[in-house]
Structure formats: structure tokens, C-alpha cells
Short mmCIF file of C-alpha atoms in Angstrom, two decimals:
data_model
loop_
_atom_site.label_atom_id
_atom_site.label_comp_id
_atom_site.label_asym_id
_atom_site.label_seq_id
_atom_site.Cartn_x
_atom_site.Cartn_y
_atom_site.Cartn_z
CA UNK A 1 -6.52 -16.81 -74.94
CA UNK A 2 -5.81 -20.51 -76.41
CA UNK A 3 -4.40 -23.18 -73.62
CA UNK A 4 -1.44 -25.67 -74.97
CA UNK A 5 1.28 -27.23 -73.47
CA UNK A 6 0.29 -26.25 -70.54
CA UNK A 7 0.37 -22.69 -70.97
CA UNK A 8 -1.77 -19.91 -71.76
CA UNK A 9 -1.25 -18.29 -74.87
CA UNK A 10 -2.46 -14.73 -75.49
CA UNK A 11 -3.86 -13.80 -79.14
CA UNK A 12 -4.12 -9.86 -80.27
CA UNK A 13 -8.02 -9.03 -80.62
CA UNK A 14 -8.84 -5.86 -82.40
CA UNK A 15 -9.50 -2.82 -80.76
CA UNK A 16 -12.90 -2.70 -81.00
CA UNK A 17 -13.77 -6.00 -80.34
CA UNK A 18 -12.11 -5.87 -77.09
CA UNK A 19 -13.34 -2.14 -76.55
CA UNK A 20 -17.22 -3.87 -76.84
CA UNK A 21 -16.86 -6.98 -74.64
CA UNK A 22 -14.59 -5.29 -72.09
CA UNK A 23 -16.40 -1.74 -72.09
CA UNK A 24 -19.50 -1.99 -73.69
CA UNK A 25 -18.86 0.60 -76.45
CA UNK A 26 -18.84 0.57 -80.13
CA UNK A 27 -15.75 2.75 -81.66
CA UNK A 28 -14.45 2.74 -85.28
CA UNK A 29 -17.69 2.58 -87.03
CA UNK A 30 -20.57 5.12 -88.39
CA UNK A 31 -23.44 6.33 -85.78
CA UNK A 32 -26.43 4.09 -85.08
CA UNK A 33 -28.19 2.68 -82.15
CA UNK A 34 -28.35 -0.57 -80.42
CA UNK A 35 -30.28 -2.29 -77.56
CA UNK A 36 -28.59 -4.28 -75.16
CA UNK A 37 -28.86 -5.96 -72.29
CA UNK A 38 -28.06 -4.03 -68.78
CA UNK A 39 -28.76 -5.99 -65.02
CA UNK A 40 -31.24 -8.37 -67.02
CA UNK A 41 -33.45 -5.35 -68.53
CA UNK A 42 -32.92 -4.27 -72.21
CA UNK A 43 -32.31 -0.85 -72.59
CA UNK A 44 -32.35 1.37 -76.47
CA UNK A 45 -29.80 3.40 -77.59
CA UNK A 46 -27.41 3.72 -74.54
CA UNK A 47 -24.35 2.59 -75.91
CA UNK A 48 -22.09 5.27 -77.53
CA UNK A 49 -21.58 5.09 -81.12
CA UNK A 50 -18.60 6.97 -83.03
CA UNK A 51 -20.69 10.15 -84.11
CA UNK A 52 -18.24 11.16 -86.83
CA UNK A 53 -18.79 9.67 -90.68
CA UNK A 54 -15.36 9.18 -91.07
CA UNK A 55 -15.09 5.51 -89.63
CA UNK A 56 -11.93 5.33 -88.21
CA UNK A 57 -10.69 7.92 -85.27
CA UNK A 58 -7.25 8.05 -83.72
CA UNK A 59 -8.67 10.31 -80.70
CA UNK A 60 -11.28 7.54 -80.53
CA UNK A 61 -8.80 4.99 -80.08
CA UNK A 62 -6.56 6.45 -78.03
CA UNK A 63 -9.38 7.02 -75.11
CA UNK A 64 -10.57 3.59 -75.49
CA UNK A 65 -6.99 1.97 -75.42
CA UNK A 66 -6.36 4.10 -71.73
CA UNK A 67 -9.84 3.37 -70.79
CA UNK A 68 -9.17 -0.54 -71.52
CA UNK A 69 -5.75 -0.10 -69.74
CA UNK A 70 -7.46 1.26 -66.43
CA UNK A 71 -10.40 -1.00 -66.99
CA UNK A 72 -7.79 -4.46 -66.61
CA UNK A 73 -4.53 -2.75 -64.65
CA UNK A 74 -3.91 -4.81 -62.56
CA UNK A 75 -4.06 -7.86 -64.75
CA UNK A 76 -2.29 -6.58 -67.10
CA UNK A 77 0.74 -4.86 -64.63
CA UNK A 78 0.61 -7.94 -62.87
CA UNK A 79 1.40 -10.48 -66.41
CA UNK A 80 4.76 -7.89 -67.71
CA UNK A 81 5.79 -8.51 -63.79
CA UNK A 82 5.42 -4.32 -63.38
CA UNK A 83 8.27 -3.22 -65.39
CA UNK A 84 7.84 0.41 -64.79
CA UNK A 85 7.80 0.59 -60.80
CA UNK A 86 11.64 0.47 -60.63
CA UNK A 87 11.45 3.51 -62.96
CA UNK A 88 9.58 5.33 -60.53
CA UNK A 89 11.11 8.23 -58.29
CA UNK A 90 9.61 10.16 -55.51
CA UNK A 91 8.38 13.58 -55.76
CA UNK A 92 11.05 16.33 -54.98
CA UNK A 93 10.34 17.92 -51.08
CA UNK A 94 9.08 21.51 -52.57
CA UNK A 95 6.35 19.55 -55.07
CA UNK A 96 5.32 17.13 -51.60
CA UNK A 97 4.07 20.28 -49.98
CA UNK A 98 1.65 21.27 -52.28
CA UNK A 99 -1.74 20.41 -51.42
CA UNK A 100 -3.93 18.12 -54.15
CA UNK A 101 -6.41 20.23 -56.70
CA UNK A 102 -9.94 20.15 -56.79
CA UNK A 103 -10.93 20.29 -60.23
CA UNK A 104 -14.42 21.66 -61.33
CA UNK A 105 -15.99 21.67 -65.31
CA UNK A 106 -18.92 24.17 -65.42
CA UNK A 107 -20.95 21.87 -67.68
CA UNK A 108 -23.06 24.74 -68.88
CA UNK A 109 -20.64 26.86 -70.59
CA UNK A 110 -18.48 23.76 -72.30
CA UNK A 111 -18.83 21.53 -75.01
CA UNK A 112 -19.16 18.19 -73.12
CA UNK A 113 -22.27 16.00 -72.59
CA UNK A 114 -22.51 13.15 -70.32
CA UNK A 115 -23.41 9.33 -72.23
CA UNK A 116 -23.82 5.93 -70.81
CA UNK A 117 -26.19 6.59 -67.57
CA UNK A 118 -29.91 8.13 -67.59
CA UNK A 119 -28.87 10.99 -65.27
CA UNK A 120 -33.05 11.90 -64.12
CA UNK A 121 -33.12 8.32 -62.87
CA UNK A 122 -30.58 8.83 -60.55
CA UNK A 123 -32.37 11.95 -59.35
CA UNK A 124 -35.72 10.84 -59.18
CA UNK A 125 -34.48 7.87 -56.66
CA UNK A 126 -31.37 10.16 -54.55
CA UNK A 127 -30.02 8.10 -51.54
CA UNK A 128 -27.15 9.74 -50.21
CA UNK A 129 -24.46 7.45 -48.26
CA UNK A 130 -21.38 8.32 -47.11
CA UNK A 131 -18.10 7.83 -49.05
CA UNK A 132 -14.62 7.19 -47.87
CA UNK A 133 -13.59 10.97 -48.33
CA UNK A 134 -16.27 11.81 -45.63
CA UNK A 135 -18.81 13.29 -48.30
CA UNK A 136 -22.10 12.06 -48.70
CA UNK A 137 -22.92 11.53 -52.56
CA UNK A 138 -24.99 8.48 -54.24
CA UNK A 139 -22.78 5.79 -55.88
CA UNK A 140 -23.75 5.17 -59.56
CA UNK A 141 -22.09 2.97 -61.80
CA UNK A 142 -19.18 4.13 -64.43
CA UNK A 143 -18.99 0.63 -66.71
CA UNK A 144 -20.55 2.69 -69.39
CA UNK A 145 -20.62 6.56 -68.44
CA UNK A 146 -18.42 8.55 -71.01
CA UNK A 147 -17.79 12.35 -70.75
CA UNK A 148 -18.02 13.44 -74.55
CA UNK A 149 -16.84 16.35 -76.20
CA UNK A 150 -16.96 16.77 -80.16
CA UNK A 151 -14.14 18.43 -82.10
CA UNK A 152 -14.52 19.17 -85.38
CA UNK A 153 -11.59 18.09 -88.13
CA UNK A 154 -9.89 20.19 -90.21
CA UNK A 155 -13.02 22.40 -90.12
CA UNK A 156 -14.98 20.27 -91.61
CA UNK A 157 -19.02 18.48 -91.19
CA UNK A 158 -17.28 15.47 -89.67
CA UNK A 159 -16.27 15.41 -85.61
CA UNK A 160 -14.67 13.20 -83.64
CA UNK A 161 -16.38 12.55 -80.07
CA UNK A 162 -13.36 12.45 -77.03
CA UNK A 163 -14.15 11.26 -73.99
CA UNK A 164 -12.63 13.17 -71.01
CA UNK A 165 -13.58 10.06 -68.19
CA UNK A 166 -10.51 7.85 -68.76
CA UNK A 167 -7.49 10.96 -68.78
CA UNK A 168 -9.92 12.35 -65.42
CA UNK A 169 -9.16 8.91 -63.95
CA UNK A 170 -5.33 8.71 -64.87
CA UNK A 171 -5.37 12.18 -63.17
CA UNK A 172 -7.03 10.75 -59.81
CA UNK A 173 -4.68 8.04 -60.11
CA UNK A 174 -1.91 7.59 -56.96
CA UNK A 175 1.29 7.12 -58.95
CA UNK A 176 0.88 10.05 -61.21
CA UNK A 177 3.63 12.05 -60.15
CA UNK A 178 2.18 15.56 -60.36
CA UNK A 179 0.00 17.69 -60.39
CA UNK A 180 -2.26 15.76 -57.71
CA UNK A 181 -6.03 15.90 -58.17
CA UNK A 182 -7.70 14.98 -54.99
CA UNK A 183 -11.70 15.42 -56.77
CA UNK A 184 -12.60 16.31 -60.43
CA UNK A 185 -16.12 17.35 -60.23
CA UNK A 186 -18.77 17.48 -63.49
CA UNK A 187 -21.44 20.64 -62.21
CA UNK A 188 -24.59 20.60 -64.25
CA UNK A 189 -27.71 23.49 -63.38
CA UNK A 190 -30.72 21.88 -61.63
CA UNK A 191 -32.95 24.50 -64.21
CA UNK A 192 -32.43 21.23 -66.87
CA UNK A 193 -33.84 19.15 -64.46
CA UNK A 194 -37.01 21.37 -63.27
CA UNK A 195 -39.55 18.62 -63.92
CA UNK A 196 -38.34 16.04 -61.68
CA UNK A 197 -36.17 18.05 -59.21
CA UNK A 198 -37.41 17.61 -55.40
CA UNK A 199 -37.23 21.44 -54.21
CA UNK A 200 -38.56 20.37 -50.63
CA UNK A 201 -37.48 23.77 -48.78
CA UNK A 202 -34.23 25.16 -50.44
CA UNK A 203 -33.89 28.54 -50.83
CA UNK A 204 -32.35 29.83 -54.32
CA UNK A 205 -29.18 31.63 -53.07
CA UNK A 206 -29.42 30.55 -49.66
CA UNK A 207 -26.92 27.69 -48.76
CA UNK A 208 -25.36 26.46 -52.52
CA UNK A 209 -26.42 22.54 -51.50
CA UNK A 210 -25.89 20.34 -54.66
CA UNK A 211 -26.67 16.63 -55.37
CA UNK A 212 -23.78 14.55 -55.57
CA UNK A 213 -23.23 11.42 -57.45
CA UNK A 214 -19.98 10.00 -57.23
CA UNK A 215 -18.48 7.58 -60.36
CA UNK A 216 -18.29 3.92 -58.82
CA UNK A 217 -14.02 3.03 -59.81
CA UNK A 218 -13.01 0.30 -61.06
CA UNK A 219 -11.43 -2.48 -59.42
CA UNK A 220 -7.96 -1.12 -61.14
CA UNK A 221 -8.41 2.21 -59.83
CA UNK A 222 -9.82 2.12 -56.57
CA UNK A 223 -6.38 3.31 -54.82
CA UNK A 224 -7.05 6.88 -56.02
CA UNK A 225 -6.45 10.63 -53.90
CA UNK A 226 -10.65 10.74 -55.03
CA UNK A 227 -13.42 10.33 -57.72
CA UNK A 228 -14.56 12.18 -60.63
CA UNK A 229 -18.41 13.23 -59.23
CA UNK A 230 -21.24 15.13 -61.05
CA UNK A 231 -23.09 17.42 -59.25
CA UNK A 232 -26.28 18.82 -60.12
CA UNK A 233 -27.62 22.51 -58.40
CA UNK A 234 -30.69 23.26 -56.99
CA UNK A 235 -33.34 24.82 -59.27
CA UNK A 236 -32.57 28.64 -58.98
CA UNK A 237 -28.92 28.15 -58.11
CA UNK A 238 -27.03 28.77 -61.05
CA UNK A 239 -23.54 27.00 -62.08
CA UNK A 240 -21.40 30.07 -62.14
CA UNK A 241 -22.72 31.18 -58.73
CA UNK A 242 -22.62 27.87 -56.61
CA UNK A 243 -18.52 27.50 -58.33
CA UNK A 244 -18.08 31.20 -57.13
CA UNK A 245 -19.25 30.39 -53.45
CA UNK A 246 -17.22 27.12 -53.32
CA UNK A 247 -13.65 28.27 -54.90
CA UNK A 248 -14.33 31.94 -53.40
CA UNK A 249 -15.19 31.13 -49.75
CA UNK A 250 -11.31 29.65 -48.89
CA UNK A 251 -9.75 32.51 -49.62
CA UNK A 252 -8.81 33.69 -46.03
CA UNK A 253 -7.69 30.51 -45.26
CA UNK A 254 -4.90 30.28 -47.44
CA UNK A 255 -0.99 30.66 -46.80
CA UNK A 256 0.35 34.06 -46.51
CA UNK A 257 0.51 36.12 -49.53
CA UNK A 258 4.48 37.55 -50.90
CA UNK A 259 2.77 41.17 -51.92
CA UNK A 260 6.18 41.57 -53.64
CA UNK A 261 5.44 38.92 -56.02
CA UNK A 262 1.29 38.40 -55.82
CA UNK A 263 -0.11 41.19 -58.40
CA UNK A 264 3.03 42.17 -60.01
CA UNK A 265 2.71 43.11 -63.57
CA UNK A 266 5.01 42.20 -66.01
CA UNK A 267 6.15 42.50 -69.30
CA UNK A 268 5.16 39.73 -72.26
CA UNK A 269 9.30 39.12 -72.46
CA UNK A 270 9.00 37.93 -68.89
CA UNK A 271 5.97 36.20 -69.45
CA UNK A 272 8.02 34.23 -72.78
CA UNK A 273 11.09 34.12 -70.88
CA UNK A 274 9.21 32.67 -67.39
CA UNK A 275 7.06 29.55 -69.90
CA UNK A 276 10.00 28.46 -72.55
CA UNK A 277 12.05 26.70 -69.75
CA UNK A 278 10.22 23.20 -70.45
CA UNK A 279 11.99 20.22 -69.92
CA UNK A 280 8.71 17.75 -70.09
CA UNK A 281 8.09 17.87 -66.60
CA UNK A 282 4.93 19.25 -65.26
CA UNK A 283 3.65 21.70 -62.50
CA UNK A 284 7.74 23.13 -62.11
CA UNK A 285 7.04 26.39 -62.05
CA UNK A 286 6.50 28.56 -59.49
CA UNK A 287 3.83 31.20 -60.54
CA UNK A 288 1.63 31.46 -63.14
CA UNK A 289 0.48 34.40 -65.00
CA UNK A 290 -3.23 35.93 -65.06
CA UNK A 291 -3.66 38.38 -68.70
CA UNK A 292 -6.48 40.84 -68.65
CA UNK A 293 -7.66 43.27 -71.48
CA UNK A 294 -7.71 46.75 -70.29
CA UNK A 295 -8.05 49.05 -73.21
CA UNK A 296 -9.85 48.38 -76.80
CA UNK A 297 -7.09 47.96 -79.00
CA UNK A 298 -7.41 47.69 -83.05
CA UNK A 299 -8.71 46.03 -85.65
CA UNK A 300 -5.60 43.54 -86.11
CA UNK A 301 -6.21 42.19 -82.39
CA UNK A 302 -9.65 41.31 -82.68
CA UNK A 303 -9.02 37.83 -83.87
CA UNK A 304 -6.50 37.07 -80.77
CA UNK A 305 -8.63 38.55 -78.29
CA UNK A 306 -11.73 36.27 -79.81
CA UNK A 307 -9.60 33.36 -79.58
CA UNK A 308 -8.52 33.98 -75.98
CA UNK A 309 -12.28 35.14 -74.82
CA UNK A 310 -10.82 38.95 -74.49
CA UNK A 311 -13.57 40.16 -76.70
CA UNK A 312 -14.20 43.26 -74.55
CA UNK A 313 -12.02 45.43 -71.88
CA UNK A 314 -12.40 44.72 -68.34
CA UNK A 315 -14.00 41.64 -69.50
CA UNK A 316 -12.97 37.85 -69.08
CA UNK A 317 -9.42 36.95 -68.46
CA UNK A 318 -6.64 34.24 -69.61
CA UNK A 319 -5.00 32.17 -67.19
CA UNK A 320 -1.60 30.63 -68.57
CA UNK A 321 -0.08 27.80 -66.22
CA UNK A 322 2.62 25.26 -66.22
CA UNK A 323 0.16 22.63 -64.56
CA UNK A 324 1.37 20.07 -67.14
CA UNK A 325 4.31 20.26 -69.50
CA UNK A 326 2.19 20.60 -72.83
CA UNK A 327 -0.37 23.43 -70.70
CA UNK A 328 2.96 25.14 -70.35
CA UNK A 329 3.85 24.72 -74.22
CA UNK A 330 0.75 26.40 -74.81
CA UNK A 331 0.79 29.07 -72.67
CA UNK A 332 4.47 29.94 -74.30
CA UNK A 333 3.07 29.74 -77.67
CA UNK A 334 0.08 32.02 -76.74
CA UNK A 335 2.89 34.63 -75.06
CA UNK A 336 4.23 34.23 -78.37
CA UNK A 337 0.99 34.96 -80.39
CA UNK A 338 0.57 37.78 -78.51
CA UNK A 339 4.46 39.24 -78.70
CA UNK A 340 4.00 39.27 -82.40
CA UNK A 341 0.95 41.87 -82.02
CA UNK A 342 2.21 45.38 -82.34
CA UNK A 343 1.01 47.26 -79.71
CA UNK A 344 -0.68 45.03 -77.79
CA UNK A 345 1.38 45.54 -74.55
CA UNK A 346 -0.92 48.67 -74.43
CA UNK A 347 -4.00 47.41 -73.74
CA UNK A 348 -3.37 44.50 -71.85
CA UNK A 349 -1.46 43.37 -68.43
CA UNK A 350 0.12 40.38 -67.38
CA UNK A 351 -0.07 39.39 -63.58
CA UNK A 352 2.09 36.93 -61.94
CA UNK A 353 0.72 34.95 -59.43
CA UNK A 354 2.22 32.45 -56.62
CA UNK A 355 1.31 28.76 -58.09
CA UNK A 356 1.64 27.77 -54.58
CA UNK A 357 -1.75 29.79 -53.11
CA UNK A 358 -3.58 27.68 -55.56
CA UNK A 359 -6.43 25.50 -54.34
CA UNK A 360 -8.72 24.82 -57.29
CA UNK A 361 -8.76 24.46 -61.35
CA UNK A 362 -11.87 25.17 -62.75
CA UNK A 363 -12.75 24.92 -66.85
CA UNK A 364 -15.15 27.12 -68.39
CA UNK A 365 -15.66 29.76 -71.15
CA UNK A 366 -18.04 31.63 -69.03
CA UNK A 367 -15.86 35.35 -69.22
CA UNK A 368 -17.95 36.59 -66.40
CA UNK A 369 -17.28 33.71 -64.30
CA UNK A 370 -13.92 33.68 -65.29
CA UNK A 371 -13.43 37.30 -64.39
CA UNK A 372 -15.19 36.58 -60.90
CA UNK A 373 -12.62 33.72 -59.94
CA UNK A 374 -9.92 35.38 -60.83
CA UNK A 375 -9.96 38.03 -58.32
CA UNK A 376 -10.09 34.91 -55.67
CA UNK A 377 -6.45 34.60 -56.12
CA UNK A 378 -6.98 30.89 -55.37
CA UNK A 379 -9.07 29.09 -58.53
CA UNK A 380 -6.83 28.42 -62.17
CA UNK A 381 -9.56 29.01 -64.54
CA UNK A 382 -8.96 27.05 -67.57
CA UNK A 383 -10.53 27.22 -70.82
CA UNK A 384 -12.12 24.53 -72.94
CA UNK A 385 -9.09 25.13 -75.54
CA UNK A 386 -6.37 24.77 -72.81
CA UNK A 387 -8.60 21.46 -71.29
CA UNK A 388 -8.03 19.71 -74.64
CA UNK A 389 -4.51 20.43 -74.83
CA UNK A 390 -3.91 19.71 -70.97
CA UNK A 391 -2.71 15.88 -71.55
#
């Protein structure tokens, strides 16, 4: 900013000079590593660098321009005098009764590594505290964590590294309308960190006890239904069982199930018909549909069923939702995809299920796992494909 007159006046700064001084992170250049300086001590190499050799990434930009929007909100609301709170409306009575989500990523079975923080610090010196949701977790700071993911372009040897943190925030975030996330929770195997995990006297199997370290907000998004946490098992507890436990063990205390409409198979035309009314707004509709693979099929379905993790019967299954309005563009054009197969209809089934029983969305590409929750009745199970295409 440059004072005259008496008044401030505000200059445009590149993206990536802001996206360094305001975030500490280096975007729209090649890969290569950089001290800096961190509470006084210099550390090597923590600072994320664009990984791709292409220079220039609109994916790249786009999550640092929302991170740098949540990083100075309130500033920034505050100077344009809030010109979208008169545009906001209150959800509808039937969407107010549904209780928030509780997200979970199975960090062992996705794509995604975790940048910014040295994670077997904060094990080797745990101090759990109590939150404000009740839970006890250890705070650690989020200035420079980053949830990264790499996607390759157009099939090619460069990628493009997303990071997940700032659209998990916006999620978390009060005046999103819906769907409501009350936790989104990062779940990492303890077996990674076998050197310096205390075992003291847990028993593998036993009681599913994690360590908990919940994301410090940001001044800007403090009012939030909850925090994005990572939680690392015990050694011996693996990911896929401690998820099972924790989405499974609920599932007696939910609302009353309509046996007319819970389970009923129907036909891919229904399942079309039920996902093509999309009018841009999200979590509308009232089931959701759960497709399993229950015969072999031929030769011309393999590369479908690979795509959707149906590689073999009775294995795996595909959940498609209408949690957001593009998750519910997808799911249509997958009905689609699979419409088009001849004779596909015989060896799979589509279930429709009540969106209102659900309690809990959790991403993986574990098939076994995914098979598991999906008897629960209560967990969406999303894939990595559908996580990228959820916002």
C-alpha cells in the first residue's frame, strides 16, 4: 500500500509474491529448496516448491489465491464493506435437520502427502490438551502445512501438486451453506512411525486409540463447525481397521431405517433419471446410490470396472452421491458410462440408499475397506477420483 492525500492506496502485487510473504510458499516456479527462517531457528527445505517443470500452474494458483483469501478474510470482507452477506439465505427446514459430516482420508491408500510441518517432532514431544469440541488433540501450527496431491497432465512426465488444506477449510467454514462438515480428519498408520512411536501398554486391536493433532485456524477462520486433524494409529492398528471401528460402531444409533426404500435395487435408468436433475445446488437429493459388481462380465467392461475399482465380483464398491452439485455431475456421467455398456445391467446392482442415515464420508481406494463400510449403511465412501472432482 502507498499513503497520499490522506488515504491509503492499494497496489496489485503478483501472486506469488504475495503467496511468499503472506504464506510462506513458493508457487509458479521450477522445484528447488530453500532455508528459511521459522521461530528464530533456520530450517532446510521446508517450504513447498511447485514440483511440476512446467512453471506456471492454474491448479497451483487457484489453491493459493483461496488459501490467501482465508489467510486475510476478514480484512479483506471488512475493506468491500461485505457485499455478499445480503446475498445470503438460510438453509431450507429439511437441509437444517441434517446432522454435520465427519469426514475421514485414509492416508495410506491415497495419493496425498502432508508438507510444511516435521510430523515425528510432533510425536516425539505429544501433549494432549483439550479443544473446544471436547476432544483432546495437540495444537500444531498450519502457517505452512499443505496437504499435497500430484496429478499428472495430459498424461504426461510433468504434475501439478494440489493442495487439499485450503478447499478442507472452506468446507469447515460456518457460512457454507451445505453440506456441513463438523471434522475432516487426515489418518496416517503408526507402522511409518515405528522408530519413535511410544507403545507404553496398548494393545494392537484392543481399544483403536489414535494420536490427535489438530490444525491451529487462522484468525479468519476460527468461527468454524471444527478443524481439519491428522491422526496417527498405534503401531499394529492398521488404517482400514481403526476407520471400520469408528464409522461402523454408530450404526444402531441411527434414525429408523424406511426398509421400503433402504436396499432397493434399481435399474441404471433410475439411477440416470434420479442424478440429471442438477440445478447447481448441492446435497438436494434424497438418497444416494451404492453399485456393486456381482458377476464377471466381458472383455469390453474391464476398462470401466478398472476405472471404478470393480476389478473383481463381490469386490469393492462405487458410491455415487449428490453431496455437491459437480459430485452429482459425476455420478450422472458415470450412470451414463455405464448405460452405454451392453450388458452390464447383468452383472452389476444399483442400491439406493436414504442420504439422510448418513453420518460419515470417508475417501479411499482401499476396495476391501470400501466393501467393509459399505455394509454400515452409515459411511459415503468416496474415491480419490470423486475427491478431486468434489469442489
Amino acid at each position: 500500500m502507498l499513503h497520499g492525500r490522506g488515504r491509503r492506496r492499494m497496489l496489485p502485487r503478483k501472486l506469488s509474491a504475495l503467496a511468499s510473504d503472506e504464506l510462506g510458499i513458493d508457487i509458479q516456479q521450477q522445484s528447488h529448496q530453500r532455508s528459511y527462517i521459522e521461530n528464530g531457528k533456520q530450517n532446510h527445505g521446508m517450504r513447498l516448491k511447485n514440483s511440476s517443470m512446467i512453471g506456471h500452474s492454474s491448479v497451483e494458483d487457484a489453491a493459493a489465491a483461496l488459501r490467501l483469501y482465508w489467510h486475510r478474510y476478514d480484512d479483506w470482507e471488512h475493506s468491500l464493506r461485505y457485499p455478499l452477506a445480503p446475498m445470503q439465505s438460510p438453509i431450507s427446514i429439511p437441509f437444517q435437520q441434517r446432522p454435520p459430516l465427519e469426514m475421514y482420508l485414509d492416508g495410506c491408500n491415497l495419493p496425498i502427502g502432508m508438507r510444511g510441518i516435521k510430523m515425528k517432532d510432533y510425536i516425539k514431544n505429544y501433549q494432549m490438551e483439550t479443544q473446544g469440541n471436547g476432544k483432546a488433540s495437540m495444537t500444531i501450527p498450519s502457517k505452512f502445512f499443505q496437504l499435497i496431491s500430484k496429478s499428472n497432465r495430459d498424461h504426461g512426465h510433468d504434475s501439478t501438486s494440489i493442495d487439499f488444506f485450503p478447499f478442507f477449510q472452506s468446507l469447515l467454514y460456518r457460512r457454507c451453506i451445505i453440506p456441513t462438515f463438523s471434522d475432516i480428519t487426515i489418518m496416517w498408520d503408526g507402522s511409518k512411525f515405528r522408530d519413535i512411536m511410544d507403545k507404553s501398554d496398548h494393545i494392537p486391536g484392543n481399544d483403536y486409540k489414535t494420536k490427535v493433532f489438530t490444525l491451529e485456524p487462522s484468525s479468519s477462520t476460527k468461527t468454524t463447525y471444527g478443524a481439519v486433524t491428522i491422526e496417527i494409529t498405534f503401531d499394529g492398528d492398521a488404517v482400514d481397521d481403526v476407520l471400520y471401528h469408528r464409522c461402523a460402531k454408530d450404526v444402531s444409533n441411527t434414525s429408523p431405517r424406511n426398509d421400503e426404500i433402504h436396499g432397493k435395487i434399481v435399474s441404471l435408468n433410475k439411477v440416470t433419471e434420479l442424478f440429471s436433475k442438477n440445478d447447481g445446488n448441492s446435497d438436494i437429493l434424497s438418497h444416494y446410490i451404492v453399485i456393486r459388481r456381482k458377476a464377471g462380465g466381458t472383455k469390453t467392461h474391464r476398462r470401466l470396472f478398472d476405472k471404478l475399482h470393480l476389478r473383481r465380483p463381490e469386490e469393492g464398491a462405487v458410491f455415487l452421491t449428490g453431496l455437491t452439485s459437480k459430485l452429482q455431475l459425476d455420478s450422472w456421467k458415470i450412470a451414463k458410462e455405464l448405460l452405454r455398456e451392453r450388458g452390464v445391467e447383468k452383472v452389476i446392482e444399483c442400491e439406493l440408499r436414504s442420504r439422510d442415515e448418513l453420518r460419515y464420508v470417508v475417501v479411499t481406494d482401499d476396495v476391501f475397506l470400501t466393501e467393509r463400510l459399505a455394509r454400515s449403511g452409515v459411511t459415503l465412501v468416496l474415491s480419490y477420483r470423486q475427491l478431486e472432482r468434489m469442489f
